XYZ file of C-alpha atoms in Angstrom:
613
model
C 162.124 13.341 23.135
C 164.243 10.244 23.827
C 163.884 10.437 27.585
C 160.082 10.232 27.075
C 160.161 6.358 26.436
C 162.638 5.614 29.386
C 160.119 7.415 32.154
C 157.557 4.423 32.468
C 160.464 1.942 31.178
C 162.512 2.309 34.340
C 160.111 1.172 36.939
C 158.462 -1.148 35.005
C 161.933 -3.065 33.701
C 162.820 -3.242 37.550
C 159.234 -4.608 38.485
C 159.793 -7.313 35.545
C 163.051 -7.906 37.425
C 162.238 -8.327 40.759
C 158.520 -10.862 39.778
C 160.716 -13.054 37.804
C 163.760 -13.147 40.777
C 161.097 -13.709 42.732
C 162.504 -12.740 45.911
C 166.419 -14.379 45.536
C 168.162 -11.091 44.609
C 170.186 -9.391 47.587
C 168.326 -6.738 49.642
C 170.727 -4.260 48.725
C 170.513 -4.852 45.110
C 166.442 -4.940 45.753
C 166.560 -1.722 47.234
C 168.701 0.122 44.419
C 166.470 -1.329 41.824
C 163.209 -0.564 44.051
C 164.081 2.941 44.737
C 166.752 3.690 41.897
C 164.611 3.129 39.269
C 161.510 5.422 40.111
C 164.636 7.891 41.192
C 166.019 7.399 37.464
C 162.360 8.346 36.344
C 162.165 11.208 38.417
C 165.628 12.461 36.596
C 164.044 12.143 33.126
C 161.026 14.117 34.195
C 163.029 16.822 35.513
C 165.218 17.152 32.218
C 162.076 16.982 30.643
C 160.276 19.615 32.752
C 163.452 22.050 31.960
C 163.039 21.407 28.390
C 159.357 22.399 28.305
C 159.462 25.492 30.474
C 162.444 26.427 28.378
C 160.177 26.123 24.799
C 156.569 25.248 26.021
C 156.417 22.647 23.210
C 153.855 19.744 22.783
C 156.045 16.621 22.879
C 154.742 13.509 21.001
C 156.072 9.880 20.594
C 154.783 7.101 18.675
C 156.937 3.362 19.901
C 154.657 1.611 18.013
C 150.940 0.590 16.568
C 149.225 -1.534 19.105
C 146.026 -2.418 17.185
C 145.752 -2.446 13.322
C 141.505 -2.859 12.533
C 140.156 -1.278 9.875
C 140.489 3.031 10.687
C 141.014 1.945 14.482
C 144.546 2.130 14.748
C 145.328 3.201 18.474
C 149.350 2.963 19.423
C 151.538 2.946 22.502
C 151.905 6.575 22.110
C 152.692 9.627 24.472
C 151.523 12.702 24.645
C 153.137 15.370 27.146
C 151.713 18.913 27.685
C 151.780 21.292 30.598
C 149.279 18.868 32.325
C 151.571 16.019 31.737
C 154.252 17.743 33.133
C 152.568 18.546 36.526
C 151.501 14.729 36.998
C 154.650 13.007 35.784
C 156.226 15.461 38.145
C 154.189 14.364 41.159
C 154.067 10.700 40.306
C 158.144 10.629 40.009
C 158.773 12.997 42.725
C 157.036 12.535 45.384
C 157.210 8.692 44.269
C 160.716 8.303 44.367
C 160.924 9.828 48.360
C 157.773 7.585 49.337
C 160.046 4.568 47.714
C 163.108 6.257 49.818
C 160.731 6.255 53.354
C 159.842 2.679 52.020
C 163.599 1.573 52.579
C 163.444 1.796 56.336
C 159.842 1.160 56.781
C 159.708 -2.184 55.163
C 163.598 -3.348 56.177
C 162.371 -6.067 58.323
C 159.496 -7.300 55.894
C 160.117 -11.062 54.658
C 158.462 -9.565 51.072
C 161.037 -6.672 51.036
C 161.364 -7.813 47.321
C 157.662 -8.076 46.335
C 156.549 -4.948 48.080
C 159.053 -3.107 45.549
C 157.802 -5.186 42.911
C 154.089 -4.187 43.307
C 154.999 -0.467 43.988
C 157.063 0.034 40.743
C 154.761 -1.446 38.906
C 151.939 0.603 40.091
C 154.260 3.677 39.044
C 154.567 2.322 35.429
C 151.177 2.033 35.425
C 150.114 5.397 36.490
C 152.834 7.148 34.503
C 151.274 5.043 31.281
C 147.841 6.607 32.464
C 148.693 10.296 32.372
C 150.942 10.190 29.450
C 148.822 8.484 26.810
C 147.477 10.193 24.093
C 144.430 8.008 24.014
C 142.082 6.745 25.681
C 142.469 2.990 25.279
C 145.966 3.071 26.374
C 144.895 5.421 29.368
C 142.465 2.815 29.986
C 145.239 0.388 30.362
C 147.096 2.247 32.471
C 143.998 3.008 34.843
C 143.232 -0.941 35.106
C 147.263 -0.947 35.548
C 146.371 0.409 38.900
C 143.370 -0.697 40.023
C 145.483 -4.295 39.870
C 148.417 -2.847 41.752
C 146.213 -0.828 44.542
C 144.562 -4.108 44.918
C 147.791 -5.963 45.413
C 149.204 -3.415 47.751
C 146.270 -2.720 49.793
C 146.110 -7.102 50.664
C 149.967 -6.955 51.045
C 150.173 -8.275 54.141
C 147.563 -11.259 53.074
C 147.735 -13.427 55.944
C 144.980 -11.340 57.808
C 142.627 -12.022 56.547
C 141.090 -8.636 56.788
C 143.838 -7.418 54.127
C 142.732 -9.208 51.777
C 138.821 -8.685 52.330
C 139.696 -4.732 52.180
C 141.934 -5.189 48.709
C 138.818 -7.204 47.413
C 136.205 -4.587 48.086
C 139.110 -1.788 46.840
C 139.011 -3.937 43.671
C 135.214 -4.851 43.519
C 133.831 -1.270 44.232
C 136.600 0.222 41.722
C 135.688 -2.035 39.222
C 131.614 -0.370 38.868
C 133.237 2.686 38.188
C 135.371 1.213 35.829
C 132.700 -0.575 33.616
C 131.096 2.515 33.444
C 133.859 4.554 32.243
C 134.489 1.380 29.190
C 130.701 2.109 28.512
C 131.641 5.888 27.708
C 134.393 4.979 25.350
C 132.253 2.533 23.308
C 129.998 5.328 23.354
C 132.828 8.103 21.983
C 134.186 5.514 19.973
C 130.870 4.584 17.674
C 130.095 8.252 17.657
C 133.065 9.832 17.204
C 135.309 6.853 15.433
C 138.925 7.678 17.395
C 140.016 7.266 20.524
C 143.200 9.593 20.540
C 142.474 12.312 22.971
C 143.125 15.364 20.840
C 141.525 14.358 17.407
C 138.052 13.400 19.756
C 137.986 16.515 21.308
C 138.118 18.075 18.096
C 135.505 16.227 16.717
C 133.597 16.728 19.770
C 133.369 20.172 19.267
C 132.499 19.555 15.340
C 129.538 17.404 15.936
C 128.175 18.518 19.414
C 126.324 21.496 20.658
C 126.838 22.563 23.915
C 123.887 20.553 25.836
C 123.271 17.756 23.310
C 122.070 14.362 24.786
C 125.120 12.353 23.531
C 127.951 14.465 25.139
C 126.122 14.430 28.839
C 125.304 10.645 28.372
C 128.904 10.664 27.052
C 130.616 12.188 30.283
C 128.020 10.718 32.833
C 129.587 7.606 32.068
C 133.243 9.062 32.294
C 132.233 10.380 35.730
C 131.218 7.065 37.001
C 134.707 5.783 36.262
C 136.094 8.482 38.106
C 134.135 8.877 40.926
C 135.359 4.878 41.310
C 138.706 5.631 41.138
C 138.641 8.983 43.179
C 136.791 7.521 45.886
C 133.959 10.190 45.264
C 130.270 9.908 46.055
C 128.710 6.858 45.838
C 131.640 4.985 45.591
C 133.884 6.201 48.197
C 133.552 3.306 50.683
C 136.230 1.489 49.673
C 139.002 3.827 50.649
C 138.996 3.905 54.022
C 139.334 0.338 54.572
C 142.193 0.140 52.039
C 144.295 1.618 54.651
C 144.930 -1.967 55.682
C 147.885 -2.314 53.387
C 151.813 -0.512 54.399
C 151.639 3.119 55.240
C 153.839 4.146 52.301
C 151.829 2.777 50.136
C 148.699 4.744 51.406
C 151.271 7.506 50.969
C 151.347 6.603 47.410
C 148.429 5.332 46.454
C 145.642 6.335 48.526
C 146.901 10.060 48.780
C 149.096 11.281 45.840
C 148.832 9.198 42.981
C 146.006 6.760 41.853
C 143.206 8.536 44.072
C 143.662 11.623 41.540
C 143.079 9.525 38.509
C 139.790 10.376 38.277
C 140.009 14.207 38.753
C 143.187 14.048 36.131
C 140.461 11.982 33.824
C 138.123 15.276 34.098
C 140.880 17.954 33.333
C 141.884 15.955 30.400
C 138.831 15.458 28.702
C 137.560 18.880 30.254
C 136.587 20.111 26.474
C 134.266 17.232 26.474
C 133.256 18.330 29.809
C 132.279 21.875 29.017
C 129.580 20.634 26.143
C 127.820 18.487 29.117
C 126.789 21.536 31.432
C 124.523 19.220 33.448
C 127.643 16.881 34.033
C 129.582 19.878 35.210
C 127.020 20.633 37.637
C 126.497 17.122 38.475
C 130.563 16.881 39.223
C 130.417 20.197 40.971
C 128.038 18.478 43.593
C 129.412 15.400 43.435
C 132.856 17.205 45.097
C 130.690 19.496 47.699
C 128.890 16.469 48.759
C 131.897 14.303 49.163
C 133.902 16.796 51.162
C 131.171 17.627 53.591
C 130.718 13.769 54.199
C 133.908 12.882 54.650
C 134.999 15.882 56.810
C 132.421 14.822 59.508
C 133.485 11.173 59.014
C 136.951 12.469 59.772
C 135.922 14.230 63.283
C 134.818 11.311 65.003
C 137.525 8.738 63.592
C 140.608 7.658 66.203
C 142.697 5.494 63.953
C 145.372 7.588 62.789
C 145.109 6.395 59.102
C 141.424 6.611 58.935
C 141.132 10.127 59.832
C 143.509 10.611 56.714
C 142.008 8.661 54.101
C 138.591 10.702 55.450
C 140.337 13.573 54.702
C 141.486 12.214 50.995
C 138.011 12.046 50.215
C 137.603 15.337 51.243
C 140.291 16.941 49.470
C 139.568 15.289 46.093
C 135.966 16.693 46.831
C 137.816 20.044 46.391
C 139.387 19.025 43.411
C 135.668 17.966 41.822
C 134.487 20.902 42.885
C 136.884 22.776 41.261
C 136.414 20.785 38.100
C 132.584 21.276 38.318
C 132.758 24.961 38.166
C 135.598 25.006 35.435
C 138.591 26.287 37.470
C 140.489 23.687 35.916
C 144.043 25.074 36.735
C 142.845 25.520 40.674
C 141.742 21.603 40.812
C 145.254 20.561 39.170
C 146.919 23.089 41.442
C 144.931 21.425 44.350
C 145.902 17.701 43.149
C 149.693 19.006 43.481
C 149.476 20.798 46.596
C 147.725 17.986 48.545
C 150.375 15.252 47.096
C 152.963 17.237 49.212
C 150.788 17.801 52.378
C 149.054 14.335 52.393
C 151.871 12.396 51.532
C 153.733 13.929 54.015
C 151.157 13.682 56.525
C 150.611 9.766 55.821
C 154.312 9.458 55.918
C 154.592 11.016 59.304
C 151.758 8.590 60.383
C 154.033 6.164 59.553
C 156.940 7.115 61.217
C 154.399 7.287 64.590
C 153.147 3.836 63.947
C 156.741 2.264 63.130
C 157.802 3.828 66.404
C 155.206 2.844 69.058
C 154.862 -0.743 68.542
C 151.914 -0.323 65.692
C 149.931 1.561 67.128
C 146.900 3.255 65.298
C 144.789 4.467 68.243
C 145.498 8.437 68.801
C 143.661 8.207 72.162
C 146.623 5.769 73.131
C 149.171 8.185 71.607
C 149.928 11.808 73.253
C 152.940 13.439 74.442
C 155.337 12.785 70.988
C 156.195 16.542 70.591
C 159.545 16.355 72.611
C 159.481 12.241 71.589
C 159.613 12.561 68.039
C 160.357 16.125 66.870
C 160.816 15.821 63.140
C 157.308 13.548 62.908
C 155.781 16.582 65.115
C 157.598 19.049 62.327
C 156.058 17.233 59.728
C 152.434 16.776 60.911
C 152.772 20.689 62.124
C 153.337 21.850 58.732
C 151.402 19.158 56.711
C 148.039 19.607 59.121
C 148.707 23.123 58.250
C 148.625 22.983 54.811
C 145.907 20.595 54.824
C 143.938 23.336 57.174
C 145.103 25.922 54.488
C 146.517 28.004 57.260
C 147.946 31.128 55.485
C 150.574 31.116 53.211
C 151.021 27.144 53.186
C 150.706 24.989 49.874
C 147.403 24.448 50.589
C 146.345 27.831 50.870
C 146.706 28.642 48.081
C 144.946 26.079 45.966
C 142.294 26.089 48.109
C 141.658 29.649 47.989
C 141.857 29.734 44.580
C 138.684 26.676 44.457
C 136.529 28.643 46.504
C 136.846 31.912 45.046
C 136.188 30.242 41.773
C 132.668 28.525 43.300
C 131.636 32.074 44.221
C 131.907 33.185 40.930
C 129.673 30.306 39.219
C 126.661 31.605 38.527
C 123.218 30.931 40.175
C 124.667 28.561 42.565
C 127.896 30.019 43.411
C 127.877 31.255 47.141
C 125.655 27.863 48.021
C 128.769 25.985 46.737
C 131.260 28.363 47.983
C 129.127 28.051 51.582
C 129.589 24.835 51.280
C 133.387 24.442 50.723
C 133.852 27.160 53.524
C 132.127 24.789 56.087
C 134.574 21.906 54.961
C 137.290 24.253 55.042
C 136.268 25.058 59.064
C 135.695 21.173 59.801
C 139.333 20.206 57.937
C 140.976 22.853 60.471
C 139.632 21.275 63.371
C 139.799 17.382 62.504
C 143.754 18.236 61.285
C 144.535 19.817 64.628
C 142.603 17.499 66.739
C 144.959 15.404 65.482
C 147.994 17.259 66.021
C 147.173 18.449 69.736
C 146.020 14.912 71.208
C 148.837 12.670 69.473
C 151.352 15.380 70.355
C 150.669 17.001 73.226
C 149.413 15.981 76.705
C 150.269 12.856 78.668
C 152.188 9.718 76.749
C 150.372 6.773 76.966
C 152.830 5.022 74.598
C 156.320 5.573 74.783
C 158.461 5.086 71.465
C 160.999 2.214 71.388
C 162.753 3.920 68.722
C 163.462 6.894 66.225
C 162.836 7.183 62.776
C 166.488 6.921 60.257
C 167.768 8.815 57.719
C 166.139 7.180 55.066
C 162.537 8.355 57.000
C 163.560 11.761 58.030
C 165.112 12.676 54.837
C 161.617 12.576 52.865
C 159.793 14.323 55.726
C 161.771 17.049 55.430
C 162.115 17.213 51.749
C 158.192 16.976 51.650
C 157.840 19.709 54.603
C 159.839 22.089 52.628
C 156.920 21.335 49.467
C 153.615 21.625 51.850
C 155.507 24.794 53.055
C 156.324 26.508 49.932
C 154.623 24.517 46.801
C 151.953 27.178 46.495
C 154.536 29.170 44.975
C 154.944 26.598 42.449
C 154.257 27.982 39.094
C 152.672 25.548 36.990
C 152.603 25.604 32.944
C 148.927 25.234 32.395
C 147.990 28.222 30.768
C 147.987 26.453 27.351
C 145.987 23.656 28.285
C 143.213 25.234 30.068
C 141.074 28.347 29.396
C 142.265 31.482 32.089
C 139.031 31.707 34.810
C 137.180 34.833 34.966
C 138.569 37.374 37.613
C 136.661 39.109 39.835
C 138.474 42.126 41.761
C 135.176 43.801 43.492
C 135.216 44.437 47.268
C 133.019 41.762 47.094
C 135.319 39.339 46.007
C 138.196 40.482 48.295
C 135.596 40.073 51.186
C 135.203 36.446 50.216
C 139.100 35.894 49.995
C 139.201 37.155 53.729
C 136.436 35.202 54.778
C 138.564 32.049 53.213
C 141.358 33.280 55.042
C 139.751 33.377 58.574
C 138.165 30.509 58.339
C 140.380 27.913 58.767
C 142.039 30.213 61.786
C 138.748 29.999 63.221
C 138.317 26.128 62.987
C 142.469 25.838 64.696
C 141.032 28.195 67.348
C 138.225 25.642 68.213
C 140.303 22.726 67.726
C 142.850 24.283 70.228
C 139.574 25.424 72.633
C 138.325 21.504 72.924
C 141.534 19.437 72.443
C 144.057 21.477 73.989
C 143.663 24.086 76.471
C 140.264 22.375 77.397
C 138.843 26.045 77.798
C 135.499 24.263 76.125
C 133.851 20.613 76.227
C 131.432 18.992 74.275
C 131.842 15.857 77.205
C 127.973 16.627 78.012
C 127.350 15.664 74.005
C 129.833 13.155 73.251
C 128.629 11.227 76.449
C 124.984 11.591 75.493
C 122.946 8.718 74.378
C 122.653 10.911 70.964
C 126.090 12.147 71.160
C 126.828 8.460 70.841
C 124.961 7.541 68.171
C 125.919 10.497 66.375
C 129.654 9.200 66.523
C 129.159 5.778 65.608
C 127.018 7.049 62.660
C 129.927 9.164 61.434
C 132.646 6.619 62.772
C 130.926 4.165 60.200
C 131.079 6.420 57.102
C 127.592 7.325 57.569
C 126.557 3.748 57.282
C 127.085 3.407 53.380
C 128.708 0.025 54.181
C 125.700 -1.141 55.928
C 122.966 0.378 53.262
C 125.031 -0.714 50.201
C 125.026 -4.648 52.367
C 121.365 -4.277 52.595
C 119.916 -3.203 49.315
C 123.070 -4.546 46.834
C 125.138 -7.276 48.976
C 122.499 -9.507 50.460
C 120.025 -9.586 47.584
C 122.675 -10.505 45.179
C 123.741 -13.501 47.867
C 120.218 -14.848 48.599
C 119.697 -14.811 44.572
C 122.552 -16.914 44.049
C 121.929 -18.956 46.890
C 118.229 -19.646 45.061
C 120.226 -20.597 41.974
C 122.183 -22.640 43.587
C 119.740 -25.910 43.521
C 118.307 -24.871 40.163
C 116.821 -27.804 37.939
C 119.829 -27.750 35.189
C 122.543 -28.361 38.296
C 120.094 -30.779 39.736
C 120.470 -32.997 35.983
C 124.673 -32.497 36.209
C 124.776 -33.314 39.751
C 122.582 -36.740 38.956
C 125.107 -37.705 35.992
C 127.954 -36.975 39.128
C 126.328 -39.153 41.169
C 125.620 -42.024 38.789
C 129.262 -41.883 37.513
C 129.813 -42.275 40.789
C 127.929 -44.871 42.072
C 129.679 -47.256 38.597
C 132.745 -46.374 39.999
C 132.568 -47.275 43.595
C 131.092 -51.212 42.013
C 134.429 -51.060 39.492
C 137.059 -50.545 42.567
C 135.661 -53.583 44.082
C 137.692 -56.076 41.690
C 140.904 -54.253 42.059
C 142.091 -56.154 45.218
C 145.398 -56.521 44.153
C 144.948 -60.617 44.159
C 146.954 -61.649 41.014
C 144.808 -65.125 40.943
C 141.664 -63.207 40.785
C 143.349 -61.082 37.887
C 144.445 -63.745 35.770
C 140.904 -65.666 36.158
C 138.957 -62.604 35.106
C 141.358 -62.300 32.047
C 140.739 -65.685 31.104
C 136.854 -65.106 31.730
C 136.753 -62.354 29.481
C 138.751 -63.873 26.722
C 136.027 -66.791 26.940
C 133.735 -64.424 26.371
C 135.081 -62.430 23.985
C 135.844 -65.440 21.673
C 132.815 -67.373 22.157
C 131.394 -63.811 20.686
C 133.508 -64.018 17.405
C 132.152 -67.654 17.089
C 128.954 -66.661 17.260
C 128.967 -64.130 14.933
C 130.764 -65.935 12.397
C 128.281 -69.164 12.583
């Protein structure tokens, strides 16, 4: 029980200390504080998880009452069940490996201390988000990770493009955050509490399935989820967020922050079950997002942007699982995705680190023997991402697709869409592998990854390979999904197994053996237009620029010269005119000062005498 408060406290205290010292600590001590604090939190989580597996008892701890206002008394309180254990394990376990990797990746950066301060603060905020027992405390962690994301995306702030990407991430996610805040206001107004467990009980007692209020409340919560998890229509910020250091992408934009929306839906799943239209909206948002992002990933040449669109697509699978009620499968995929996507991002970071900061995959090639550890990491990570049989991604994605098939009425449509996404995922994953690691070497590496980078890669390789065998404790949190052992269900599973293998074969024929060629298509005018359209992310940025940004800027320019401003500007101009006249007397000549003083005294005395007479 006493371990609970220590878990977020370790990284939080480290972040505060690093911020207060402002880079004055020795680099070795910064490394110990930065990585060691997350490692200590991971040890506490491991001990807590061991106890939880032993007795299955829910842990609750209230440190103090945060606000006391009439009957509204939210506390700094923690609630740990199976879902919390899974999330804490991912955040601290994968987070520690990324921090360890960062010790080498960021070793030469002048802002080494500032980097770990931000990273530790992010881990603390994310832990607060998943451990909170009330939605107000969850929202504090929710906003905390948003601020840390802004700081880390724009970490190299001297480049204006990085600052622009950070602002874009902050502003776009704020749209969703406002929707979520409105949802919390509605829930508190109608149910009188924001404590999660009493809230769920009150919702089930007061509302019926399909009532208007739960549909409206869950729709607003969904708005927050799509913003934080980069789903349609708020997915545009994530590809640009790759401007930050690569370990940041691995931690925030692959393993933790972008899964916060999935966690929110899972944590409030009883509320969503009262709103079938919202559940269906979640499923469709996930399906459309995973397909849109998968097509976009096929056209990218920047190694990190490929992985960014892949992240959007895989979170789409998690939303699809949530929408069809397969909550356990969605959280299972969240965990396995954290393993293989963190592995892929860190492997990409190693390539960038060793290849003179090169990002374009078309300028790489032939790295299979030059960077063997990175090659093995990419091969295993890509296999898990593509859900090849017996990898971690295979077990979680297969469970999602089967659950989609079993969904009433539109199950086959959702299943076919997810299957198409799986095919595309296998193609773009191994397109990346074959172009980067095979063929002619266009850029020679100038170094090899050291132990601090290699050890996390090796450990994540193991997790990405066997993570599907981990038994996560969710049976008490979510109801067991329906099962189907019919011949059709088995056929669906076999098709799900065959689809990624077909994608691998297509990628091999197109990008390695060159037995198939699409050069005529890609080099044609229509092909170039399609590639440009997909590479831009389906032109969503342009759409938002012309429909939202440009009109807003135009209105702001019109309001810039409104009459009220003219009145204030006239006052300022008058004061400036008097000021320019008065400074003429300030000429530095003492005789002039004495004369004007005497003249003023004479006038003053004359006025007094005149008044007295």
